[in-house]
Tab-separated table of C-alpha atoms in Angstrom:
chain	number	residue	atom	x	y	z
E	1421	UNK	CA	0.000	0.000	0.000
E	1422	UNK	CA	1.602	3.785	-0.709
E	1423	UNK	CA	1.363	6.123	1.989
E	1424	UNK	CA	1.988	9.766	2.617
E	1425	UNK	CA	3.069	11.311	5.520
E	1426	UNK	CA	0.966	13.427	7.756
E	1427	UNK	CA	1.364	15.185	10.885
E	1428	UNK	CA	-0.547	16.458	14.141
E	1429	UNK	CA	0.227	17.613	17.558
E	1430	UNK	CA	1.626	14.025	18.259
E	1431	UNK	CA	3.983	14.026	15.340
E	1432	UNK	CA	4.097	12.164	11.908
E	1433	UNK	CA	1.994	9.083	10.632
E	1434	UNK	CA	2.025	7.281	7.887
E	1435	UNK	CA	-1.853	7.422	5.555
E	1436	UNK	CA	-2.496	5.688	3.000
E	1437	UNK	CA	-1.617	7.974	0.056
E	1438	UNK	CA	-4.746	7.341	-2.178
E	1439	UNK	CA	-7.047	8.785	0.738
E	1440	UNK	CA	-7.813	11.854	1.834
E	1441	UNK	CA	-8.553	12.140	5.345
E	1442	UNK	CA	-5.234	12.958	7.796
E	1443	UNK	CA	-3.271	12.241	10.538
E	1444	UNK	CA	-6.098	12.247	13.142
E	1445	UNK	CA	-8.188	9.975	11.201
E	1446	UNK	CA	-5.767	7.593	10.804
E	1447	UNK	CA	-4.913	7.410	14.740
E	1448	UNK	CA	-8.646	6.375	15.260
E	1449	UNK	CA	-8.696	3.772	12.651
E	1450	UNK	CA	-5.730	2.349	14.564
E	1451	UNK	CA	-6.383	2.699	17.710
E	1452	UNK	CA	-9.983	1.959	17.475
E	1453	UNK	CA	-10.413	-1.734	15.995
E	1454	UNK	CA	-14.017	-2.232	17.247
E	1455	UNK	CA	-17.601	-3.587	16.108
E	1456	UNK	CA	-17.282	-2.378	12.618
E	1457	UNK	CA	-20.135	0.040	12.285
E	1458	UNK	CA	-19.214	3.122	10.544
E	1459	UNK	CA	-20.825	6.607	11.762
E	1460	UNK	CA	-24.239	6.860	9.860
E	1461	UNK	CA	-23.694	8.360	6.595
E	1462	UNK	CA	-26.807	10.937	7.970
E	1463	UNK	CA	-24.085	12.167	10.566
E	1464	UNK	CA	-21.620	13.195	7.763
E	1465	UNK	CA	-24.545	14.807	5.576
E	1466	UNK	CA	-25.279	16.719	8.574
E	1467	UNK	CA	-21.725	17.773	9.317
E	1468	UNK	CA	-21.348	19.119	5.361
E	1469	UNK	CA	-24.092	21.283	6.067
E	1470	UNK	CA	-22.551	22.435	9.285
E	1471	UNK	CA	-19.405	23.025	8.214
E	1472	UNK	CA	-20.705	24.926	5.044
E	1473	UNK	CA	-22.822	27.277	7.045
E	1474	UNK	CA	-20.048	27.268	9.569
E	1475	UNK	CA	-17.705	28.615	6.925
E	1476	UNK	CA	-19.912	30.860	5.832
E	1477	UNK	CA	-20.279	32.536	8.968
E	1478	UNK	CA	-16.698	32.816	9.334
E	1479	UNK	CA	-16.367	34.251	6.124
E	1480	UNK	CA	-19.217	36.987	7.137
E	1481	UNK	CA	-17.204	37.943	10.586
E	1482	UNK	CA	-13.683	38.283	9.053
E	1483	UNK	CA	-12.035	34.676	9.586
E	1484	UNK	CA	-12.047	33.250	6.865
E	1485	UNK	CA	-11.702	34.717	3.359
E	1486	UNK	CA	-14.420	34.577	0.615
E	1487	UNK	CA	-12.007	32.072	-1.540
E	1488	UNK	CA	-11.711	29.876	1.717
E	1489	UNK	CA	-15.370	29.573	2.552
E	1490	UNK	CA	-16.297	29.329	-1.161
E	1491	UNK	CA	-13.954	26.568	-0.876
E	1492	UNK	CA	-15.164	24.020	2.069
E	1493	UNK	CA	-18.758	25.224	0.901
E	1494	UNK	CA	-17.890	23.299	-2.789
E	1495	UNK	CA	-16.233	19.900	-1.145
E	1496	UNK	CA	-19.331	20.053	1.365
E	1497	UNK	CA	-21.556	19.794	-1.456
E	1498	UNK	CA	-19.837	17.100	-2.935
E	1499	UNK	CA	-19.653	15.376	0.773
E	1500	UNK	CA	-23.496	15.572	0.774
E	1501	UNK	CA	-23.979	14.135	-2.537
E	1502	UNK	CA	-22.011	11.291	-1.500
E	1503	UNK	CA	-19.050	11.466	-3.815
E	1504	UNK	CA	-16.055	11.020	-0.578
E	1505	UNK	CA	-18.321	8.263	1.383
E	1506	UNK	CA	-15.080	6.010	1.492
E	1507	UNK	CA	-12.944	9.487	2.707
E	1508	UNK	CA	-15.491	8.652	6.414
E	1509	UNK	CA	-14.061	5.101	8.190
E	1510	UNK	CA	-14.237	5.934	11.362
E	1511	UNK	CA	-16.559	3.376	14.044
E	1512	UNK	CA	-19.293	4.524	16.036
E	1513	UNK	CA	-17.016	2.979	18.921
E	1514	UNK	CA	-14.493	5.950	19.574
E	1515	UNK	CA	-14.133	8.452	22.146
E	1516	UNK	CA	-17.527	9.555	23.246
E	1517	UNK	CA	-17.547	13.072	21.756
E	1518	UNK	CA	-16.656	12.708	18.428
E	1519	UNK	CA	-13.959	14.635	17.765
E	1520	UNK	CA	-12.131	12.425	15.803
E	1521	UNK	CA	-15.659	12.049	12.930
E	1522	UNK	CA	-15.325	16.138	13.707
E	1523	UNK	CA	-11.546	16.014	12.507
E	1524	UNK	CA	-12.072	13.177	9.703
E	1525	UNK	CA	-14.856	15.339	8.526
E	1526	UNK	CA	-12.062	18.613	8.779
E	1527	UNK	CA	-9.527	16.611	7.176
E	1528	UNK	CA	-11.056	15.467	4.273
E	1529	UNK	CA	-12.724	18.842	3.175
E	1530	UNK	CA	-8.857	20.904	3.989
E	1531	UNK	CA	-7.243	18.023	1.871
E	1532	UNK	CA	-9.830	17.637	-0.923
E	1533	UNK	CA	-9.723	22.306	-1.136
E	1534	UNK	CA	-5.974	21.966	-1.492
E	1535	UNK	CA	-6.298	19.251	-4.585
E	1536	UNK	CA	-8.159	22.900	-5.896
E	1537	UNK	CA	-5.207	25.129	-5.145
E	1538	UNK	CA	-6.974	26.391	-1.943
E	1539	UNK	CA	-4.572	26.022	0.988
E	1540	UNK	CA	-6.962	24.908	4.629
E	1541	UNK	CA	-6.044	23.930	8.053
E	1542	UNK	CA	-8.556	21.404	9.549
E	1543	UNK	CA	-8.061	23.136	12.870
E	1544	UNK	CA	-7.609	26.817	11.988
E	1545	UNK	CA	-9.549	27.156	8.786
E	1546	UNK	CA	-12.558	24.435	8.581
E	1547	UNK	CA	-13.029	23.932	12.441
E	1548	UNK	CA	-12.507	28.038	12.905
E	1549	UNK	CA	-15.095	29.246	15.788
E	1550	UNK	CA	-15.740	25.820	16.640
E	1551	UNK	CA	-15.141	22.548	18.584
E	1552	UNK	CA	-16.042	19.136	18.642
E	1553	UNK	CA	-18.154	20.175	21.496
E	1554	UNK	CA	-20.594	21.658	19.913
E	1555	UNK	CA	-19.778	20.426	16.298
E	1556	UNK	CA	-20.829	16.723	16.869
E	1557	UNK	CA	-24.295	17.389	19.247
E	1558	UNK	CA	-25.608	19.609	16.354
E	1559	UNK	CA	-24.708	17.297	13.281
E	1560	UNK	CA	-26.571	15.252	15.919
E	1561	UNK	CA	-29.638	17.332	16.199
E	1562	UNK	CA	-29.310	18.232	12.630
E	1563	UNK	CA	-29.103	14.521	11.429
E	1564	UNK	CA	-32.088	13.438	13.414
E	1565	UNK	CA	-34.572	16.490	12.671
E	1566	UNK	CA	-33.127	15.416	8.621
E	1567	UNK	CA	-34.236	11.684	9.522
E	1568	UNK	CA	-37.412	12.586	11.279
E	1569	UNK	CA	-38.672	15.352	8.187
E	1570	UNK	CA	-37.443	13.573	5.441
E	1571	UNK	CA	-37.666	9.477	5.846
E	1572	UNK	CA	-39.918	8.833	8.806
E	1573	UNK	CA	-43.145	11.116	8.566
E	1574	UNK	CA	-43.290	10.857	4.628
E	1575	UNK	CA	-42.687	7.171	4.890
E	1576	UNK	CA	-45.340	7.504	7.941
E	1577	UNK	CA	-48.167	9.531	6.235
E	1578	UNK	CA	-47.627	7.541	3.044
E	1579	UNK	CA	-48.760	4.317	5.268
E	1580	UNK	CA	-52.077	6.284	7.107
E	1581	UNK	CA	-53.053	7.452	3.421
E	1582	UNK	CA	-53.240	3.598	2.459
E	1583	UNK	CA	-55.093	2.753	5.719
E	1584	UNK	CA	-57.493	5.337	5.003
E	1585	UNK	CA	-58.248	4.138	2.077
E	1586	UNK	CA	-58.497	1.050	3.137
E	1587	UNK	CA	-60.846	2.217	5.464
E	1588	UNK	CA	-62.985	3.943	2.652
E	1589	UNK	CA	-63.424	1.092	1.009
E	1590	UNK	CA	-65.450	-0.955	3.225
E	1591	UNK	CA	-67.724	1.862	5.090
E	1592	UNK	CA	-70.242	-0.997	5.547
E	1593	UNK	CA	-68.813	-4.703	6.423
E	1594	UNK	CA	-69.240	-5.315	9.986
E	1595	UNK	CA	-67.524	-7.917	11.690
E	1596	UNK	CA	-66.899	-9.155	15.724
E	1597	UNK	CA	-64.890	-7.802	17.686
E	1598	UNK	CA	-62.475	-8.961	20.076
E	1599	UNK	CA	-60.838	-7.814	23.676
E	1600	UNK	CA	-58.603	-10.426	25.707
E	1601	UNK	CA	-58.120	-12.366	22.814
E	1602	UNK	CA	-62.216	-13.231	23.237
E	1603	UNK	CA	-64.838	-12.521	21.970
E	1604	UNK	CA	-66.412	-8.791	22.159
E	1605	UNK	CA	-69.554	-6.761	20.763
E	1606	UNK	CA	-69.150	-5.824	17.021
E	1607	UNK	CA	-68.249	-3.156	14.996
E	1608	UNK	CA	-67.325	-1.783	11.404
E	1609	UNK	CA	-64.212	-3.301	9.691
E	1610	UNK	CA	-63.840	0.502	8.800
E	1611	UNK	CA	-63.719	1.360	12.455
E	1612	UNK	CA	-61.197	-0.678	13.396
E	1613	UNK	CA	-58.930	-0.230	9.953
E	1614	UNK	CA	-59.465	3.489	11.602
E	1615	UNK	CA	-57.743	2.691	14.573
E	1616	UNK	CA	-54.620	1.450	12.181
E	1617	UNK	CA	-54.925	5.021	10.401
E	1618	UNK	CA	-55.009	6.832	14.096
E	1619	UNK	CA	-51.926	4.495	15.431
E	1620	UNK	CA	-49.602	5.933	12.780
E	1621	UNK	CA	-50.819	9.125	13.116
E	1622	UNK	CA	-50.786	9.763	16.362
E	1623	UNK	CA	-46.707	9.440	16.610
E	1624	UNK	CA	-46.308	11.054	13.810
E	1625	UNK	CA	-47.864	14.117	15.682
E	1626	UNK	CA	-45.887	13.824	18.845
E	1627	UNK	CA	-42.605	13.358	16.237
E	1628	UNK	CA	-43.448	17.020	14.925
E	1629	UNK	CA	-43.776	18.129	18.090
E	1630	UNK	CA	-40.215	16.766	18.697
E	1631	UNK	CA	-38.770	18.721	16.305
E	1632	UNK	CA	-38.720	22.508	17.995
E	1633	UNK	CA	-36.488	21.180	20.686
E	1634	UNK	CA	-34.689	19.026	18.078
E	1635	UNK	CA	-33.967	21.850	15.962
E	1636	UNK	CA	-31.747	23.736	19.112
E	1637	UNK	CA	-28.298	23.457	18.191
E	1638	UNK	CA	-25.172	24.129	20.464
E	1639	UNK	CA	-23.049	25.509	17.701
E	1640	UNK	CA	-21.398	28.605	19.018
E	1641	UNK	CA	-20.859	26.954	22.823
E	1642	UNK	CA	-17.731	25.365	21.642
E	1643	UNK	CA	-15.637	23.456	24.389
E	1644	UNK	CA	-17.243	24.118	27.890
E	1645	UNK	CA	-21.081	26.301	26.396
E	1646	UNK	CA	-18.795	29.903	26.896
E	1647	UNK	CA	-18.211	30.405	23.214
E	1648	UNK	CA	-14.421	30.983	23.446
E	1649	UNK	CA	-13.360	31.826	20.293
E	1650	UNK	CA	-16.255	32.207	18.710
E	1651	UNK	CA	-17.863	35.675	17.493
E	1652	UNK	CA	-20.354	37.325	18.778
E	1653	UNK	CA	-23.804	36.044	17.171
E	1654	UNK	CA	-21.924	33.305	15.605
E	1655	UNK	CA	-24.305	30.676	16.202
E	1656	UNK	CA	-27.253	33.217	14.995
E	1657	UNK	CA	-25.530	33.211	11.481
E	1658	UNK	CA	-24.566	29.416	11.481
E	1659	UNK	CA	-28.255	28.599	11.669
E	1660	UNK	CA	-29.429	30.583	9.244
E	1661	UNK	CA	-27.473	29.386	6.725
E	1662	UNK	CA	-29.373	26.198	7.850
E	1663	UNK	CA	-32.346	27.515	7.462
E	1664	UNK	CA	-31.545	28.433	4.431
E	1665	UNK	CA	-29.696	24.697	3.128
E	1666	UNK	CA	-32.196	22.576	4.705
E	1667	UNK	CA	-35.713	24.367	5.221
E	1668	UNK	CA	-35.652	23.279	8.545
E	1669	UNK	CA	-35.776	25.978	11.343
E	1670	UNK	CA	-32.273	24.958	13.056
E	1671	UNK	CA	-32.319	27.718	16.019
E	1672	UNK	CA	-29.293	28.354	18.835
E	1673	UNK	CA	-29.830	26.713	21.933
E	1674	UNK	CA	-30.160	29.561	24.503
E	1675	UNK	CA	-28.430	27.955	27.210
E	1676	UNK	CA	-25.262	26.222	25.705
E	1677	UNK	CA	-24.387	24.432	28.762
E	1678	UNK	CA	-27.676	22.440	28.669
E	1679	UNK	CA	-26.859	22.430	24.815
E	1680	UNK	CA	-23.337	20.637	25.286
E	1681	UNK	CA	-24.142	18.095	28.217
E	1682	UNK	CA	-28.025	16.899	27.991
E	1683	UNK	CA	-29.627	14.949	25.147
E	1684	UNK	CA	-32.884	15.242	26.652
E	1685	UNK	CA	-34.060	16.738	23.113
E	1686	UNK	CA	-33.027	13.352	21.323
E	1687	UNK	CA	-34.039	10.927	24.422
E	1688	UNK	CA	-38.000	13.160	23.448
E	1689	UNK	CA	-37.572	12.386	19.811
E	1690	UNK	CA	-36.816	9.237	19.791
E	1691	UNK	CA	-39.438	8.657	22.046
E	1692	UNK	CA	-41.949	9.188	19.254
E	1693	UNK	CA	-40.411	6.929	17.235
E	1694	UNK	CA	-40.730	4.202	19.775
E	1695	UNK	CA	-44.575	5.057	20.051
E	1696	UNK	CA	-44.627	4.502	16.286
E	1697	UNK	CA	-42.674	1.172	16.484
E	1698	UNK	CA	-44.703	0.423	19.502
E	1699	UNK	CA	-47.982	0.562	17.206
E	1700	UNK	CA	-46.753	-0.771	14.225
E	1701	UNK	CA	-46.006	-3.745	16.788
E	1702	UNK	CA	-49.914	-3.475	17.309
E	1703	UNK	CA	-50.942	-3.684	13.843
E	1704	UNK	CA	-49.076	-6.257	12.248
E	1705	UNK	CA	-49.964	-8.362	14.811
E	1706	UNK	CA	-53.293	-7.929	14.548
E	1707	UNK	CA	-53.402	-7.968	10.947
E	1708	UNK	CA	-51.336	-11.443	10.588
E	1709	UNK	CA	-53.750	-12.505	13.769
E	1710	UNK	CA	-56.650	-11.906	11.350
E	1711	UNK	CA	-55.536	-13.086	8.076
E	1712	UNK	CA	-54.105	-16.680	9.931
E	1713	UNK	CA	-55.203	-19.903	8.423
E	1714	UNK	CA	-55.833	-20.262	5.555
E	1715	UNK	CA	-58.229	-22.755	6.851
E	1716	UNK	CA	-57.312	-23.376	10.798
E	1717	UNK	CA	-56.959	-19.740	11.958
E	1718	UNK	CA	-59.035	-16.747	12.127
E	1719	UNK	CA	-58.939	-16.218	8.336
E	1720	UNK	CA	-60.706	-13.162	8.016
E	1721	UNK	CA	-58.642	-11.274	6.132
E	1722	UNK	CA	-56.466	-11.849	3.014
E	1723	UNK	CA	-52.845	-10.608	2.572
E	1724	UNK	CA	-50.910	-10.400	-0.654
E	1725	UNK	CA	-48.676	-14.119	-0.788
E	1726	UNK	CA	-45.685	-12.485	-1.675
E	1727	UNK	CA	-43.177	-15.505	-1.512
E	1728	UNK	CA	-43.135	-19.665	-0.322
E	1729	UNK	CA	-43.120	-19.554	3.696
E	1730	UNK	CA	-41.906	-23.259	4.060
E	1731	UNK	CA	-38.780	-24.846	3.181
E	1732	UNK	CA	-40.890	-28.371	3.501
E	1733	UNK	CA	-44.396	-27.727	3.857
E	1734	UNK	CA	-45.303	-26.811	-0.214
E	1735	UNK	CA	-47.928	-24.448	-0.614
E	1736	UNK	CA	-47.676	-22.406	2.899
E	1737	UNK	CA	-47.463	-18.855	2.623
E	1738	UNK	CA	-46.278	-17.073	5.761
E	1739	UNK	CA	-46.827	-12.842	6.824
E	1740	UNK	CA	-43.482	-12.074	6.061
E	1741	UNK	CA	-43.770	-7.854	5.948
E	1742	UNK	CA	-45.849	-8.620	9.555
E	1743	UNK	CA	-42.749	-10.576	10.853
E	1744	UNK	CA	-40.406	-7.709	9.365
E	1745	UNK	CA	-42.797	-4.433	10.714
E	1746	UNK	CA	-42.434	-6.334	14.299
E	1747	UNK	CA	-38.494	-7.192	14.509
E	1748	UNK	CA	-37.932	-3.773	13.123
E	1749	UNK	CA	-40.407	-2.485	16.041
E	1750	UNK	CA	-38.287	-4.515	18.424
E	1751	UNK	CA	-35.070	-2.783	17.322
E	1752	UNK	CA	-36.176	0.727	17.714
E	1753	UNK	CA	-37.419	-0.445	21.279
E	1754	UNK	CA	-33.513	-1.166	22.253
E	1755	UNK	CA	-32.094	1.659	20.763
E	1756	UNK	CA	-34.764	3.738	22.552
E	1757	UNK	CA	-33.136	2.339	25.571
E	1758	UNK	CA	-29.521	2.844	24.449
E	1759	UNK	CA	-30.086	6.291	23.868
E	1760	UNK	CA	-32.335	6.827	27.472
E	1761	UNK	CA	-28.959	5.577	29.165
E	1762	UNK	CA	-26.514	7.391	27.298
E	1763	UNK	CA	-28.281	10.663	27.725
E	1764	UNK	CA	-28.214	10.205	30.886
E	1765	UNK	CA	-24.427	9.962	31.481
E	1766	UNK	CA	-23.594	13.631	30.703
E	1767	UNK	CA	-20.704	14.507	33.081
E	1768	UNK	CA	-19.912	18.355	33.820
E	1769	UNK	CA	-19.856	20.241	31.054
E	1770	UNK	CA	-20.183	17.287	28.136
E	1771	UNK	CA	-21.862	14.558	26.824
E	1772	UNK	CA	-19.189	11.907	25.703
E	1773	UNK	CA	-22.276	8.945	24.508
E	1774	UNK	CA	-22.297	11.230	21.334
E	1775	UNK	CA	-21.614	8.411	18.238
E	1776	UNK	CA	-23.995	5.803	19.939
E	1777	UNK	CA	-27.031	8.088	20.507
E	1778	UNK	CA	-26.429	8.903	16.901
E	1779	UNK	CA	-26.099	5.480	15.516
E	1780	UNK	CA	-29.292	4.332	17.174
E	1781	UNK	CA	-31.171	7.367	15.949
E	1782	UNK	CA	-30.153	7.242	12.471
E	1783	UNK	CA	-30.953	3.303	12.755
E	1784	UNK	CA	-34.564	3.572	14.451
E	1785	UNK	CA	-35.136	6.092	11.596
E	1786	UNK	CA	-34.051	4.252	8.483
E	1787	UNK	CA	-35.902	1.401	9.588
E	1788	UNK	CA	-39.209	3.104	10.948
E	1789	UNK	CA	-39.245	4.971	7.358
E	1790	UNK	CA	-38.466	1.654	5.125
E	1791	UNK	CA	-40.344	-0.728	7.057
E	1792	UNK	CA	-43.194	1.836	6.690
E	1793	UNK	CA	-43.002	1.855	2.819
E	1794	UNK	CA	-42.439	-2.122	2.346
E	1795	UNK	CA	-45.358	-2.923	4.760
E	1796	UNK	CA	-47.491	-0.408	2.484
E	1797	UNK	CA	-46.574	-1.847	-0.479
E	1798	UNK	CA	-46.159	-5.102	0.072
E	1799	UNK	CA	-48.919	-5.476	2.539
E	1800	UNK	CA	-51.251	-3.040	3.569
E	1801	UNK	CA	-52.183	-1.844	-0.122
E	1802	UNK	CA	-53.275	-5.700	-0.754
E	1803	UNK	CA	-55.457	-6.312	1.846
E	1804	UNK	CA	-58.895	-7.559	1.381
E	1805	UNK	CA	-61.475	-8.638	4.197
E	1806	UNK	CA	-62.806	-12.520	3.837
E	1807	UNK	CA	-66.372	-10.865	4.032
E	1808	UNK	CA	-67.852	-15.082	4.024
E	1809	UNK	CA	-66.202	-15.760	7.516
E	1810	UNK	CA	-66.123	-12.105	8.923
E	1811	UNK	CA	-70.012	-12.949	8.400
E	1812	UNK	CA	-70.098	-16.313	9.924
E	1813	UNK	CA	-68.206	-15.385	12.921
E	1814	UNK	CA	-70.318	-12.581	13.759
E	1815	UNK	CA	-73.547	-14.596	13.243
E	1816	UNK	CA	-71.843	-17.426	15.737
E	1817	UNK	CA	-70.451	-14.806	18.365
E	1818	UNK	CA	-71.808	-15.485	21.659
E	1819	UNK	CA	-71.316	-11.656	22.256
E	1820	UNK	CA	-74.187	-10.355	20.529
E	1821	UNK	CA	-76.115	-11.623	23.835
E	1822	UNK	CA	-75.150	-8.048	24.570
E	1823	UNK	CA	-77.366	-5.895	23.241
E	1824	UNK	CA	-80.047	-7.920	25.497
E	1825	UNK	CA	-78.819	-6.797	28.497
E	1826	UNK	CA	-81.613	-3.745	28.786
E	1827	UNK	CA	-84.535	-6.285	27.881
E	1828	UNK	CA	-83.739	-9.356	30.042
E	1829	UNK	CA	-80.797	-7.876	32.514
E	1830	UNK	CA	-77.532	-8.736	32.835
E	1831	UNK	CA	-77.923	-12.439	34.515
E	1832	UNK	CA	-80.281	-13.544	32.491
E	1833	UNK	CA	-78.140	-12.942	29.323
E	1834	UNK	CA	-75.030	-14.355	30.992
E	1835	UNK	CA	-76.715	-17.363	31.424
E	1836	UNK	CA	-78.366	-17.592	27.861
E	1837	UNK	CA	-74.314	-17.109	26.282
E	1838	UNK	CA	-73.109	-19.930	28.843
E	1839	UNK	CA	-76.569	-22.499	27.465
E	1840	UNK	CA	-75.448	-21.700	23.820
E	1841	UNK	CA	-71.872	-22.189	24.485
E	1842	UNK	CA	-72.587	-25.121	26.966
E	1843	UNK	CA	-74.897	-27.025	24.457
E	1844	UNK	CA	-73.263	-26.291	21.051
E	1845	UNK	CA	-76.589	-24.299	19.878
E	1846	UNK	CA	-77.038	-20.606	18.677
E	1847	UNK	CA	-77.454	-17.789	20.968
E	1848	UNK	CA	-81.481	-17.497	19.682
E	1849	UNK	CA	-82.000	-21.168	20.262
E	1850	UNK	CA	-80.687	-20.476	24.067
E	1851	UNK	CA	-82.965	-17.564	24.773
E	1852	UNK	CA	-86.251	-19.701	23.301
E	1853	UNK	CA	-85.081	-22.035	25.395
E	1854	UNK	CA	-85.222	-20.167	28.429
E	1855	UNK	CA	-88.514	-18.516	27.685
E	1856	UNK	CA	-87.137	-15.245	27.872
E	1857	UNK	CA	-87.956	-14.118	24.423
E	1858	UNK	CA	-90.146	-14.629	21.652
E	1859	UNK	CA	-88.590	-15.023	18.149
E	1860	UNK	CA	-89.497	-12.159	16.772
E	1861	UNK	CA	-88.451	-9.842	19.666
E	1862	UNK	CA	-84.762	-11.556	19.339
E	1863	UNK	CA	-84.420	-10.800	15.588
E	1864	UNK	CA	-85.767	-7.148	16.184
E	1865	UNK	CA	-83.135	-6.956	19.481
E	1866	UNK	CA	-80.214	-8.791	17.724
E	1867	UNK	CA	-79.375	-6.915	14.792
E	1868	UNK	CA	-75.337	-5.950	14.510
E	1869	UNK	CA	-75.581	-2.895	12.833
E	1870	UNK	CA	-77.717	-1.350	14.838
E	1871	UNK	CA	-74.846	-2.389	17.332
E	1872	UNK	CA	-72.052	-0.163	15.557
């Protein structure tokens, strides 16, 4: 392999020459050998932006000139479009504020400006006014509020539209329902297909209101929330130059020492996208609980068969996207818990549980969003009701004894449900059996959709 030389505080180490990150990197890819997992690629999206708004800042107060800012802005664009994704190695597993993804990311752009003729220091030039303080928790925030606006509520909203129109499509079909895993009174298959629509749109309310505190940076505290070193309404003019890149409303955090050493903002947010994860959990179980069979289960709903389900049972066809929607759900559950426990740890003036909160945000996020899209697609738009047993299972349910209750109390129709269920007869047969009704006044009493 050809190296190159490169140097720090700590003196000279060899890089490999084809590359164009720097000394600093390179000491983290030795001396951190662990796991594997690479910073999210949403974490080094987020720091282009930074740094670009960052250097435009600079380049507004005097520290940087218009050819230098011009500069980083041009390789940050080409960072976000993913042109230098192999110029970001570094783990997740590293020290716990992430300075060294902060210098990788300062490396790269100073090395990739000087291939252009413009001469950077990481340090002096593309980190001016800033530290990996404050650098790393708002590629943080900015990452996660990117995540949460553009994967998970599109992906999210695109999911309620289908349930609502599943939910138009049968205004009509009634069908039992069920609490305890028994049976329960009826209702429309549209009202419960509306509780799907309601369980992925309720999170997706509590993730926008996530996003105001989300959208607090603490650019501009730099290494302890002072600001030494950094100008006077510095971290003003670094988010609006957000603003401006993203369309999000990135904001300062007013109180930098909150900014630098709590996560409570991303420990809120991600909260959200457990409650979304926790009722996805709820629907796919309920529809692969419905649509199980095809001839021994519930069976009253269809699902699309989109591949074989059995190595050596021909012909079964399993809920596959279910399965998927509910290990994805269990995922986002532990990183909700990873991320609880490191915000929690913030020590003095710093958080150091930086790269892991990140890598479990960015995770819960890609999955929440893609799971939401193949479980539309390869799921949700498909499904049909088995109107034939949705219809014989209400007609059977014991639960319809009910809507008796005001004519012959509530004894009296416990004990006609226990007969029927007792003898293997219908619920009418039980109550002319008992004498407690004439036929006619159970067919007027027991009608379903007067029960809805």
């Amino acid at each position: 392999m050809n190296t190159r030389m490169e140097h720090d505080t700590m003196g000279e180490i060899a890089v490999p020459a084809e590359h164009y990150w720097g000394a600093q990197t390179q000491r983290s890819l030795e001396n951190f050998k662990i796991g594997g997992e690479r910073q999210p690629k949403e974490i080094i999206t987020a720091f282009a932006y930074l740094k670009e708004a960052c250097a435009g800042a600079n380049a507004d107060c005097g520290k940087l000139t218009a050819e230098q800012a011009a500069a980083i802005a041009a390789v940050c664009a080409e960072i976000r479009a993913g042109k230098w994704n192999e110029e970001f190695p570094l783990v997740v597993w590293q020290t716990g504020s992430g300075t060294q993804t902060n210098m990788n990311v300062n490396e790269v752009i100073a090395h990739l400006a000087a291939d252009r003729g413009v001469k950077l220091h990481p340090n002096d030039h593309v980190n001016a006014s800033q530290s990996s303080n404050d650098t790393f928790p708002s590629a943080l925030h900015i990452a996660a509020a990117l995540a949460v606006t553009g994967q998970v509520l599109p992906a999210a909203e695109r999911l309620e539209t289908a349930f609502a129109k599943l939910e138009a499509a049968y205004p009509d079909l009634i069908r039992i329902g069920r609490t305890h895993l028994q049976d329960a009174t009826p209702l429309k298959f549209a009202q419960e297909v509306s509780g799907w629509r309601e369980l992925v749109a309720a999170p997706c309310r509590m993730l926008r209101a996530a996003l105001p505190e989300l959208c607090r940076l603490a650019i501009g505290g730099t290494a302890v929330g002072t600001g030494l070193n950094a100008p006077k309404e510095y971290d003003e003019m670094v988010c609006g130059r957000l603003r401006e890149m993203t369309g999000v409303a990135f904001t300062p955090d007013a109180n930098k020492f909150h900014a630098l050493t709590s996560k409570d903002a991303l420990v809120f947010a991600h909260g959200a996208l457990k409650a979304l994860a926790a009722n996805l959990m709820k629907i796919a179980n309920d529809i692969r609980w419905e649509a199980s069979g095809p001839r021994c289960g519930m069976g009253e709903l269809h699902i699309p068969e989109n591949e074989p389900g059995s190595s050596i049972m021909p012909g079964k066809v399993n809920p596959t996207q279910c399965e998927a929607v509910t290990m994805a759900a269990v995922q986002v559950m532990g990183n909700d818990a990873a991320i609880g426990i490191a915000a929690s740890q913030g020590n003095f003036q710093l958080n150091v549980f930086l790269p892991v909160s990140a890598y479990n945000f960015q995770q819960s996020a890609r999955l929440l969003a893609d799971v939401c899209d193949s479980f539309r697609v390869h799921c949700v738009e498909g499904i049909t009701p088995n109107v034939e047993r949705m219809a014989y299972n209400l007609q059977n349910s014991l639960m319809l004894v009910t809507c008796l209750t005001p004519k012959i109390g509530y004894e009296a129709a416990a004990k006609c449900a226990k007969k029927a269920l007792a003898e293997g007869t219908t619920l009418k047969e039980a109550v002319l059996a008992l004498g407690l009704l004439t036929a006619e006044a159970f067919d007027e009493a027991v009608r379903p959709e007067k029960m809805v």
